[in-house]
């Protein structure tokens, strides 16, 4: 219990920093470059996140699970080395695919030319895909202080790069380069932290092949869920970009990113409890799951209520004093998204329970249900009510997701999330 409390405290502190840094990055872009450039940046960022799922090929999920279950240092090294070797191959193939698809991306998201902003993030995409596996391993071995520190480094590098760009007066079409700078700087730091796990004696070819096969088998099943999970977080932005254009996309992204900053409470808690969920599922321990739900789920919601109220009060002043009143249209979507996140927070901290229980196919089904509902609700909402409709569509998909997770968890493990 003491270790859990310490890990939560460390990661919640990191969360506060990440939220502030992410908030500051978008506010700086909005202030110095305007809504249209902010819109293009966030479309490229959404594609960056989406493609990274193919780059990591679900290996972050297999690494997290197998590292959590491994009982000795030698086995953990085998899990780690085999995953990294595969990640190098899959990330390289994804970067090549991203390069080939550049004309399609530029045509689909006709926001003033996304080809150059997209091309300059491809080196960062390669590093990001590998970094995700490295961070998943830190999560799996419960090195949560390191996990939190390196997550923070990513945003420090992005923020510092953006400040240099502003100081130099660089044009808006190079803003996305901050993603490449951050990931390329983070990769060697993670490799140094995990250097002991790179050291393996010779003559372990059979063992490596065994773990490679397990990674590929698990990752191939889990990857579609990861693709859909990341797309699900960005689909509203992409739909707004296609249907309403660059300016409205920039306005909406201020709302969605502020809400996402608040919502980072959920993955922070989730990362801490993921290794615990593996044991709970294997033992079919309903009592332990219920206790965890009541203790951490409700605490998560309480933290988000306070943070949400702060953002709602702060935003009008921020918009007026710092953003030249250019983002007034983001207020109502922001309120809708905050309310939706608070309602589902106590249960979404268990969003990885199907994966941790060794059911990646059901996890994929869960994410498929959420994504389809998000797309349908967003298209209808955006077409009918603009930015507020997009926010309502996203909030509705949250509720659908909780229902689907509860049903699948009960059928797969006999465990009830809502009880």
Tab-separated table of C-alpha atoms in Angstrom:
chain	number	residue	atom	x	y	z
A	1	UNK	CA	0.000	0.000	0.000
A	2	UNK	CA	2.850	2.392	0.833
A	3	UNK	CA	4.509	1.695	-2.526
A	4	UNK	CA	1.204	2.303	-4.325
A	5	UNK	CA	0.756	5.607	-2.489
A	6	UNK	CA	4.297	6.738	-3.339
A	7	UNK	CA	3.915	5.757	-6.994
A	8	UNK	CA	0.627	7.616	-7.232
A	9	UNK	CA	2.095	10.721	-5.593
A	10	UNK	CA	5.091	10.740	-7.924
A	11	UNK	CA	3.004	10.219	-11.029
A	12	UNK	CA	0.343	12.738	-10.031
A	13	UNK	CA	3.110	15.301	-9.535
A	14	UNK	CA	4.360	14.441	-13.002
A	15	UNK	CA	0.792	14.772	-14.262
A	16	UNK	CA	0.535	18.306	-12.934
A	17	UNK	CA	3.696	19.208	-14.802
A	18	UNK	CA	2.560	17.500	-18.019
A	19	UNK	CA	-0.799	19.253	-17.900
A	20	UNK	CA	0.823	22.648	-17.392
A	21	UNK	CA	3.429	22.011	-20.106
A	22	UNK	CA	0.886	20.742	-22.636
A	23	UNK	CA	-1.367	23.664	-21.817
A	24	UNK	CA	1.498	26.141	-22.194
A	25	UNK	CA	2.617	24.695	-25.538
A	26	UNK	CA	-0.818	25.070	-27.093
A	27	UNK	CA	-1.421	28.492	-25.593
A	28	UNK	CA	1.933	29.730	-26.916
A	29	UNK	CA	1.149	28.428	-30.399
A	30	UNK	CA	-2.311	30.010	-30.233
A	31	UNK	CA	-0.947	33.357	-29.089
A	32	UNK	CA	2.053	33.697	-31.410
A	33	UNK	CA	0.840	31.777	-34.478
A	34	UNK	CA	-2.980	31.912	-34.317
A	35	UNK	CA	-5.839	29.374	-34.606
A	36	UNK	CA	-5.035	28.184	-38.150
A	37	UNK	CA	-1.417	27.201	-37.413
A	38	UNK	CA	-2.526	25.664	-34.130
A	39	UNK	CA	-5.073	23.617	-36.089
A	40	UNK	CA	-2.463	22.343	-38.548
A	41	UNK	CA	-0.074	21.474	-35.718
A	42	UNK	CA	-2.698	19.423	-33.928
A	43	UNK	CA	-3.773	17.594	-37.093
A	44	UNK	CA	-0.131	16.600	-37.639
A	45	UNK	CA	0.163	15.684	-33.957
A	46	UNK	CA	-2.943	13.491	-34.233
A	47	UNK	CA	-1.473	11.703	-37.260
A	48	UNK	CA	1.851	11.368	-35.419
A	49	UNK	CA	0.132	9.596	-32.520
A	50	UNK	CA	-1.948	7.438	-34.866
A	51	UNK	CA	0.990	6.243	-36.988
A	52	UNK	CA	3.071	5.535	-33.880
A	53	UNK	CA	0.712	2.697	-33.021
A	54	UNK	CA	1.752	0.937	-36.207
A	55	UNK	CA	5.352	1.803	-35.432
A	56	UNK	CA	5.240	0.109	-32.047
A	57	UNK	CA	3.025	-2.706	-33.433
A	58	UNK	CA	1.366	-3.365	-30.075
A	59	UNK	CA	4.778	-4.198	-28.588
A	60	UNK	CA	4.221	-1.672	-25.804
A	61	UNK	CA	1.260	-3.785	-24.649
A	62	UNK	CA	3.088	-7.114	-24.831
A	63	UNK	CA	6.114	-5.574	-23.110
A	64	UNK	CA	3.965	-4.181	-20.307
A	65	UNK	CA	2.241	-7.515	-19.728
A	66	UNK	CA	5.279	-9.806	-19.996
A	67	UNK	CA	7.496	-7.509	-17.908
A	68	UNK	CA	4.776	-7.445	-15.229
A	69	UNK	CA	4.639	-11.265	-15.184
A	70	UNK	CA	8.393	-11.949	-15.377
A	71	UNK	CA	9.872	-13.112	-12.084
A	72	UNK	CA	13.617	-12.742	-12.551
A	73	UNK	CA	16.060	-10.282	-14.086
A	74	UNK	CA	17.223	-12.673	-16.812
A	75	UNK	CA	13.697	-13.182	-18.111
A	76	UNK	CA	13.014	-9.444	-17.990
A	77	UNK	CA	16.105	-8.866	-20.149
A	78	UNK	CA	14.853	-11.383	-22.691
A	79	UNK	CA	11.461	-9.678	-22.774
A	80	UNK	CA	13.107	-6.288	-23.200
A	81	UNK	CA	15.724	-7.129	-25.831
A	82	UNK	CA	13.343	-9.114	-28.018
A	83	UNK	CA	10.764	-6.294	-27.953
A	84	UNK	CA	13.285	-3.570	-28.838
A	85	UNK	CA	14.680	-5.552	-31.764
A	86	UNK	CA	11.198	-5.936	-33.202
A	87	UNK	CA	10.342	-2.276	-32.548
A	88	UNK	CA	13.284	-1.096	-34.649
A	89	UNK	CA	11.942	-3.054	-37.616
A	90	UNK	CA	8.285	-2.026	-37.234
A	91	UNK	CA	9.067	1.651	-36.626
A	92	UNK	CA	11.289	1.798	-39.710
A	93	UNK	CA	8.559	0.253	-41.868
A	94	UNK	CA	6.017	2.746	-40.510
A	95	UNK	CA	8.198	5.756	-41.316
A	96	UNK	CA	8.557	4.522	-44.890
A	97	UNK	CA	4.772	4.095	-45.122
A	98	UNK	CA	4.287	7.604	-43.731
A	99	UNK	CA	6.590	9.011	-46.379
A	100	UNK	CA	4.758	7.204	-49.183
A	101	UNK	CA	1.362	8.387	-47.893
A	102	UNK	CA	2.374	12.055	-47.637
A	103	UNK	CA	0.470	13.188	-50.791
A	104	UNK	CA	-2.699	11.483	-49.525
A	105	UNK	CA	-2.401	13.134	-46.114
A	106	UNK	CA	-1.808	16.539	-47.676
A	107	UNK	CA	-4.875	16.198	-49.880
A	108	UNK	CA	-7.202	14.786	-47.205
A	109	UNK	CA	-6.409	17.468	-44.631
A	110	UNK	CA	-6.328	20.489	-46.892
A	111	UNK	CA	-5.486	23.029	-44.200
A	112	UNK	CA	-3.074	25.184	-46.117
A	113	UNK	CA	-0.517	22.482	-46.811
A	114	UNK	CA	0.327	19.786	-44.252
A	115	UNK	CA	3.015	18.017	-46.313
A	116	UNK	CA	6.035	19.856	-44.892
A	117	UNK	CA	4.789	19.837	-41.259
A	118	UNK	CA	4.189	16.091	-41.676
A	119	UNK	CA	7.525	15.276	-43.317
A	120	UNK	CA	9.560	16.887	-40.556
A	121	UNK	CA	7.964	14.716	-37.868
A	122	UNK	CA	8.850	11.394	-39.536
A	123	UNK	CA	12.278	11.085	-37.817
A	124	UNK	CA	10.535	11.791	-34.530
A	125	UNK	CA	7.927	9.153	-35.357
A	126	UNK	CA	10.662	6.517	-35.558
A	127	UNK	CA	12.003	7.488	-32.128
A	128	UNK	CA	8.542	7.863	-30.605
A	129	UNK	CA	7.522	4.335	-31.593
A	130	UNK	CA	10.583	2.902	-29.842
A	131	UNK	CA	10.229	5.221	-26.841
A	132	UNK	CA	6.735	3.855	-26.248
A	133	UNK	CA	8.140	0.346	-25.836
A	134	UNK	CA	10.922	1.585	-23.542
A	135	UNK	CA	8.432	3.447	-21.358
A	136	UNK	CA	6.113	0.416	-21.276
A	137	UNK	CA	8.990	-1.655	-19.925
A	138	UNK	CA	9.616	0.882	-17.164
A	139	UNK	CA	5.906	0.680	-16.360
A	140	UNK	CA	6.007	-3.134	-16.357
A	141	UNK	CA	8.924	-3.350	-13.907
A	142	UNK	CA	7.141	-0.735	-11.749
A	143	UNK	CA	9.919	1.852	-12.077
A	144	UNK	CA	7.256	4.519	-11.790
A	145	UNK	CA	9.540	7.340	-10.680
A	146	UNK	CA	11.655	6.918	-13.790
A	147	UNK	CA	8.522	6.513	-15.881
A	148	UNK	CA	7.164	9.829	-14.592
A	149	UNK	CA	10.498	11.620	-14.999
A	150	UNK	CA	10.983	10.606	-18.624
A	151	UNK	CA	7.396	11.428	-19.507
A	152	UNK	CA	8.086	14.896	-18.151
A	153	UNK	CA	11.304	15.204	-20.167
A	154	UNK	CA	9.316	14.825	-23.386
A	155	UNK	CA	7.277	17.947	-22.642
A	156	UNK	CA	10.276	19.891	-21.382
A	157	UNK	CA	12.017	19.334	-24.725
A	158	UNK	CA	8.894	20.311	-26.662
A	159	UNK	CA	8.351	23.491	-24.661
A	160	UNK	CA	11.976	24.610	-24.864
A	161	UNK	CA	12.069	23.970	-28.617
A	162	UNK	CA	8.911	26.007	-29.128
A	163	UNK	CA	10.309	28.938	-27.131
A	164	UNK	CA	13.408	28.929	-29.345
A	165	UNK	CA	11.204	28.865	-32.474
A	166	UNK	CA	9.213	31.852	-31.209
A	167	UNK	CA	12.376	33.744	-30.308
A	168	UNK	CA	13.825	33.132	-33.768
A	169	UNK	CA	10.558	34.074	-35.467
A	170	UNK	CA	10.317	30.796	-37.376
A	171	UNK	CA	7.185	30.281	-39.528
A	172	UNK	CA	4.174	28.251	-38.417
A	173	UNK	CA	4.803	25.370	-40.819
A	174	UNK	CA	7.847	24.233	-38.803
A	175	UNK	CA	6.142	24.111	-35.386
A	176	UNK	CA	5.656	20.342	-35.623
A	177	UNK	CA	9.448	19.921	-35.595
A	178	UNK	CA	9.243	20.213	-31.801
A	179	UNK	CA	7.836	16.648	-31.790
A	180	UNK	CA	10.900	15.307	-33.563
A	181	UNK	CA	13.286	17.232	-31.324
A	182	UNK	CA	11.599	15.929	-28.163
A	183	UNK	CA	11.539	12.261	-29.176
A	184	UNK	CA	15.076	12.255	-30.579
A	185	UNK	CA	16.329	13.777	-27.316
A	186	UNK	CA	14.348	11.362	-25.137
A	187	UNK	CA	15.490	8.147	-26.854
A	188	UNK	CA	19.152	8.193	-25.682
A	189	UNK	CA	18.072	9.095	-22.144
A	190	UNK	CA	15.786	6.066	-21.970
A	191	UNK	CA	18.456	3.822	-23.456
A	192	UNK	CA	20.951	4.927	-20.809
A	193	UNK	CA	18.411	4.321	-18.036
A	194	UNK	CA	17.724	0.793	-19.320
A	195	UNK	CA	21.311	-0.011	-20.299
A	196	UNK	CA	21.559	-3.004	-17.888
A	197	UNK	CA	18.743	-4.739	-19.756
A	198	UNK	CA	20.639	-4.553	-23.043
A	199	UNK	CA	23.419	-6.776	-21.676
A	200	UNK	CA	22.842	-10.431	-22.495
A	201	UNK	CA	25.244	-13.382	-22.904
A	202	UNK	CA	25.637	-15.048	-26.289
A	203	UNK	CA	23.947	-18.293	-27.250
A	204	UNK	CA	20.379	-17.311	-26.416
A	205	UNK	CA	18.990	-17.426	-29.943
A	206	UNK	CA	16.260	-19.924	-29.116
A	207	UNK	CA	15.139	-17.937	-26.084
A	208	UNK	CA	15.037	-14.721	-28.096
A	209	UNK	CA	13.037	-16.377	-30.855
A	210	UNK	CA	10.553	-17.668	-28.297
A	211	UNK	CA	9.980	-14.201	-26.883
A	212	UNK	CA	9.873	-12.609	-30.330
A	213	UNK	CA	7.096	-14.995	-31.295
A	214	UNK	CA	5.192	-14.191	-28.116
A	215	UNK	CA	5.601	-10.437	-28.674
A	216	UNK	CA	4.442	-10.699	-32.284
A	217	UNK	CA	1.478	-12.907	-31.380
A	218	UNK	CA	0.318	-10.693	-28.527
A	219	UNK	CA	1.225	-7.412	-30.218
A	220	UNK	CA	-0.525	-8.265	-33.481
A	221	UNK	CA	-3.760	-8.876	-31.584
A	222	UNK	CA	-3.354	-5.864	-29.291
A	223	UNK	CA	-2.190	-3.392	-31.960
A	224	UNK	CA	-5.617	-2.762	-33.526
A	225	UNK	CA	-6.932	-1.765	-30.111
A	226	UNK	CA	-4.013	0.621	-29.690
A	227	UNK	CA	-4.624	2.112	-33.120
A	228	UNK	CA	-8.269	2.614	-32.266
A	229	UNK	CA	-7.478	3.943	-28.785
A	230	UNK	CA	-5.207	6.659	-30.164
A	231	UNK	CA	-7.490	7.411	-33.089
A	232	UNK	CA	-10.366	7.619	-30.635
A	233	UNK	CA	-8.624	10.421	-28.739
A	234	UNK	CA	-8.021	12.379	-31.965
A	235	UNK	CA	-10.969	11.506	-34.169
A	236	UNK	CA	-12.985	14.550	-33.118
A	237	UNK	CA	-10.095	16.847	-34.059
A	238	UNK	CA	-9.678	15.118	-37.436
A	239	UNK	CA	-13.419	15.259	-38.167
A	240	UNK	CA	-13.548	18.956	-37.275
A	241	UNK	CA	-10.513	19.515	-39.527
A	242	UNK	CA	-12.182	17.838	-42.509
A	243	UNK	CA	-15.653	19.352	-41.960
A	244	UNK	CA	-14.958	22.841	-40.578
A	245	UNK	CA	-11.419	23.818	-41.627
A	246	UNK	CA	-8.173	25.009	-40.048
A	247	UNK	CA	-9.428	27.973	-38.016
A	248	UNK	CA	-12.214	26.037	-36.284
A	249	UNK	CA	-9.840	23.132	-35.718
A	250	UNK	CA	-7.465	25.457	-33.896
A	251	UNK	CA	-10.266	26.795	-31.709
A	252	UNK	CA	-11.511	23.298	-30.900
A	253	UNK	CA	-8.068	21.941	-30.083
A	254	UNK	CA	-7.710	24.472	-27.272
A	255	UNK	CA	-10.814	22.925	-25.689
A	256	UNK	CA	-9.873	19.298	-26.341
A	257	UNK	CA	-6.290	19.699	-25.184
A	258	UNK	CA	-7.246	21.485	-21.986
A	259	UNK	CA	-9.747	18.685	-21.317
A	260	UNK	CA	-7.100	16.077	-22.153
A	261	UNK	CA	-4.705	17.736	-19.736
A	262	UNK	CA	-7.283	17.247	-17.007
A	263	UNK	CA	-7.998	13.718	-18.253
A	264	UNK	CA	-4.344	12.708	-17.821
A	265	UNK	CA	-5.252	11.902	-14.225
A	266	UNK	CA	-6.824	8.692	-15.589
A	267	UNK	CA	-3.785	7.210	-17.415
A	268	UNK	CA	-1.515	8.185	-14.512
A	269	UNK	CA	-3.627	6.146	-12.096
A	270	UNK	CA	-4.031	3.428	-14.748
A	271	UNK	CA	-0.277	3.093	-15.241
A	272	UNK	CA	0.202	2.612	-11.509
A	273	UNK	CA	-2.477	-0.071	-11.120
A	274	UNK	CA	-1.916	-1.958	-14.397
A	275	UNK	CA	0.540	-4.467	-12.853
A	276	UNK	CA	-1.935	-5.011	-9.984
A	277	UNK	CA	-4.776	-5.773	-12.391
A	278	UNK	CA	-2.888	-8.756	-13.788
A	279	UNK	CA	-2.975	-10.474	-10.374
A	280	UNK	CA	-6.582	-9.448	-9.672
A	281	UNK	CA	-7.799	-10.924	-12.941
A	282	UNK	CA	-5.834	-14.154	-12.591
A	283	UNK	CA	-7.287	-14.675	-9.094
A	284	UNK	CA	-10.775	-13.485	-10.138
A	285	UNK	CA	-10.717	-11.319	-7.014
A	286	UNK	CA	-13.942	-9.307	-7.154
A	287	UNK	CA	-13.435	-7.954	-3.647
A	288	UNK	CA	-9.998	-6.542	-4.480
A	289	UNK	CA	-11.339	-5.001	-7.693
A	290	UNK	CA	-14.263	-3.429	-5.845
A	291	UNK	CA	-11.945	-2.008	-3.188
A	292	UNK	CA	-9.650	-0.582	-5.856
A	293	UNK	CA	-12.621	0.941	-7.675
A	294	UNK	CA	-13.937	2.658	-4.587
A	295	UNK	CA	-10.586	3.814	-3.282
A	296	UNK	CA	-8.855	4.978	-6.467
A	297	UNK	CA	-11.748	5.439	-8.878
A	298	UNK	CA	-13.657	7.866	-6.701
A	299	UNK	CA	-10.461	9.656	-5.656
A	300	UNK	CA	-9.629	10.123	-9.340
A	301	UNK	CA	-13.047	11.652	-10.006
A	302	UNK	CA	-12.665	13.993	-7.013
A	303	UNK	CA	-9.318	15.267	-8.278
A	304	UNK	CA	-10.831	15.832	-11.717
A	305	UNK	CA	-13.794	17.770	-10.308
A	306	UNK	CA	-11.420	20.229	-8.652
A	307	UNK	CA	-9.242	20.486	-11.749
A	308	UNK	CA	-12.269	20.875	-14.010
A	309	UNK	CA	-13.725	23.708	-11.966
A	310	UNK	CA	-10.368	25.456	-12.054
A	311	UNK	CA	-10.177	25.210	-15.854
A	312	UNK	CA	-13.759	26.422	-16.333
A	313	UNK	CA	-13.132	29.491	-14.177
A	314	UNK	CA	-9.703	30.152	-15.682
A	315	UNK	CA	-10.482	29.862	-19.391
A	316	UNK	CA	-12.436	33.120	-20.007
A	317	UNK	CA	-9.655	35.159	-18.416
A	318	UNK	CA	-6.968	33.256	-20.304
A	319	UNK	CA	-8.766	33.800	-23.593
A	320	UNK	CA	-9.281	37.511	-22.980
A	321	UNK	CA	-5.918	38.403	-21.521
A	322	UNK	CA	-3.504	36.108	-23.331
A	323	UNK	CA	-5.177	34.770	-26.480
A	324	UNK	CA	-6.587	38.073	-27.739
A	325	UNK	CA	-10.151	36.694	-27.424
A	326	UNK	CA	-9.519	34.556	-30.526
A	327	UNK	CA	-10.678	31.304	-28.881
A	328	UNK	CA	-14.027	32.236	-27.307
A	329	UNK	CA	-15.726	29.426	-29.223
A	330	UNK	CA	-13.784	26.840	-27.222
A	331	UNK	CA	-15.531	27.521	-23.893
A	332	UNK	CA	-18.734	25.516	-24.376
A	333	UNK	CA	-16.965	22.457	-25.856
A	334	UNK	CA	-14.510	22.611	-22.946
A	335	UNK	CA	-17.300	22.451	-20.345
A	336	UNK	CA	-18.996	19.534	-22.146
A	337	UNK	CA	-15.763	17.543	-22.384
A	338	UNK	CA	-14.853	18.134	-18.736
A	339	UNK	CA	-18.238	16.936	-17.502
A	340	UNK	CA	-18.047	13.835	-19.687
A	341	UNK	CA	-14.583	12.924	-18.422
A	342	UNK	CA	-15.533	13.346	-14.764
A	343	UNK	CA	-18.544	11.049	-15.120
A	344	UNK	CA	-16.528	8.134	-16.541
A	345	UNK	CA	-13.244	8.655	-14.649
A	346	UNK	CA	-13.857	6.140	-11.800
A	347	UNK	CA	-14.138	3.325	-14.341
A	348	UNK	CA	-11.762	4.401	-17.117
A	349	UNK	CA	-8.782	3.924	-14.786
A	350	UNK	CA	-9.432	0.206	-15.401
A	351	UNK	CA	-9.383	0.624	-19.168
A	352	UNK	CA	-6.458	-1.809	-19.617
A	353	UNK	CA	-7.980	-4.637	-17.568
A	354	UNK	CA	-8.800	-6.757	-20.635
A	355	UNK	CA	-5.244	-6.423	-21.942
A	356	UNK	CA	-3.699	-7.122	-18.537
A	357	UNK	CA	-5.951	-10.156	-18.208
A	358	UNK	CA	-4.529	-11.629	-21.412
A	359	UNK	CA	-7.538	-10.804	-23.601
A	360	UNK	CA	-6.128	-8.486	-26.277
A	361	UNK	CA	-8.822	-9.499	-28.775
A	362	UNK	CA	-11.565	-8.362	-26.377
A	363	UNK	CA	-9.595	-5.179	-25.714
A	364	UNK	CA	-9.636	-4.588	-29.460
A	365	UNK	CA	-13.393	-5.199	-29.537
A	366	UNK	CA	-13.853	-2.725	-26.680
A	367	UNK	CA	-11.886	-0.036	-28.508
A	368	UNK	CA	-13.748	-0.785	-31.752
A	369	UNK	CA	-17.085	-0.110	-30.054
A	370	UNK	CA	-15.784	3.153	-28.585
A	371	UNK	CA	-14.265	4.318	-31.885
A	372	UNK	CA	-17.356	3.568	-33.968
A	373	UNK	CA	-19.584	5.390	-31.490
A	374	UNK	CA	-17.162	8.327	-31.412
A	375	UNK	CA	-17.068	8.642	-35.213
A	376	UNK	CA	-20.849	8.368	-35.575
A	377	UNK	CA	-21.649	10.807	-32.770
A	378	UNK	CA	-18.967	13.267	-33.936
A	379	UNK	CA	-20.051	13.344	-37.561
A	380	UNK	CA	-23.677	13.893	-36.534
A	381	UNK	CA	-22.798	16.413	-33.849
A	382	UNK	CA	-20.289	18.417	-35.900
A	383	UNK	CA	-22.631	18.588	-38.900
A	384	UNK	CA	-25.543	19.734	-36.750
A	385	UNK	CA	-24.041	21.895	-34.006
A	386	UNK	CA	-20.419	22.612	-34.935
A	387	UNK	CA	-17.794	22.541	-32.192
A	388	UNK	CA	-20.261	21.940	-29.347
A	389	UNK	CA	-21.734	19.032	-31.281
A	390	UNK	CA	-18.287	17.507	-31.648
A	391	UNK	CA	-17.766	17.749	-27.887
A	392	UNK	CA	-21.142	16.133	-27.170
A	393	UNK	CA	-20.285	13.314	-29.573
A	394	UNK	CA	-17.003	12.664	-27.783
A	395	UNK	CA	-18.676	12.705	-24.351
A	396	UNK	CA	-21.340	10.257	-25.539
A	397	UNK	CA	-18.620	7.854	-26.710
A	398	UNK	CA	-17.144	7.918	-23.176
A	399	UNK	CA	-20.415	6.555	-21.784
A	400	UNK	CA	-20.671	3.885	-24.474
A	401	UNK	CA	-17.114	2.824	-23.635
A	402	UNK	CA	-17.858	2.313	-19.946
A	403	UNK	CA	-20.858	0.138	-20.737
A	404	UNK	CA	-18.843	-1.963	-23.191
A	405	UNK	CA	-15.937	-2.394	-20.754
A	406	UNK	CA	-18.261	-3.541	-17.971
A	407	UNK	CA	-19.997	-6.130	-20.184
A	408	UNK	CA	-16.764	-7.529	-21.647
A	409	UNK	CA	-15.019	-7.683	-18.270
A	410	UNK	CA	-17.945	-9.578	-16.758
A	411	UNK	CA	-18.079	-12.068	-19.637
A	412	UNK	CA	-14.318	-12.623	-19.832
A	413	UNK	CA	-13.447	-12.813	-16.132
A	414	UNK	CA	-16.715	-12.865	-14.210
A	415	UNK	CA	-15.698	-9.530	-12.661
A	416	UNK	CA	-17.952	-6.490	-12.428
A	417	UNK	CA	-16.530	-2.991	-12.760
A	418	UNK	CA	-19.821	-1.352	-11.823
A	419	UNK	CA	-21.026	-2.890	-8.579
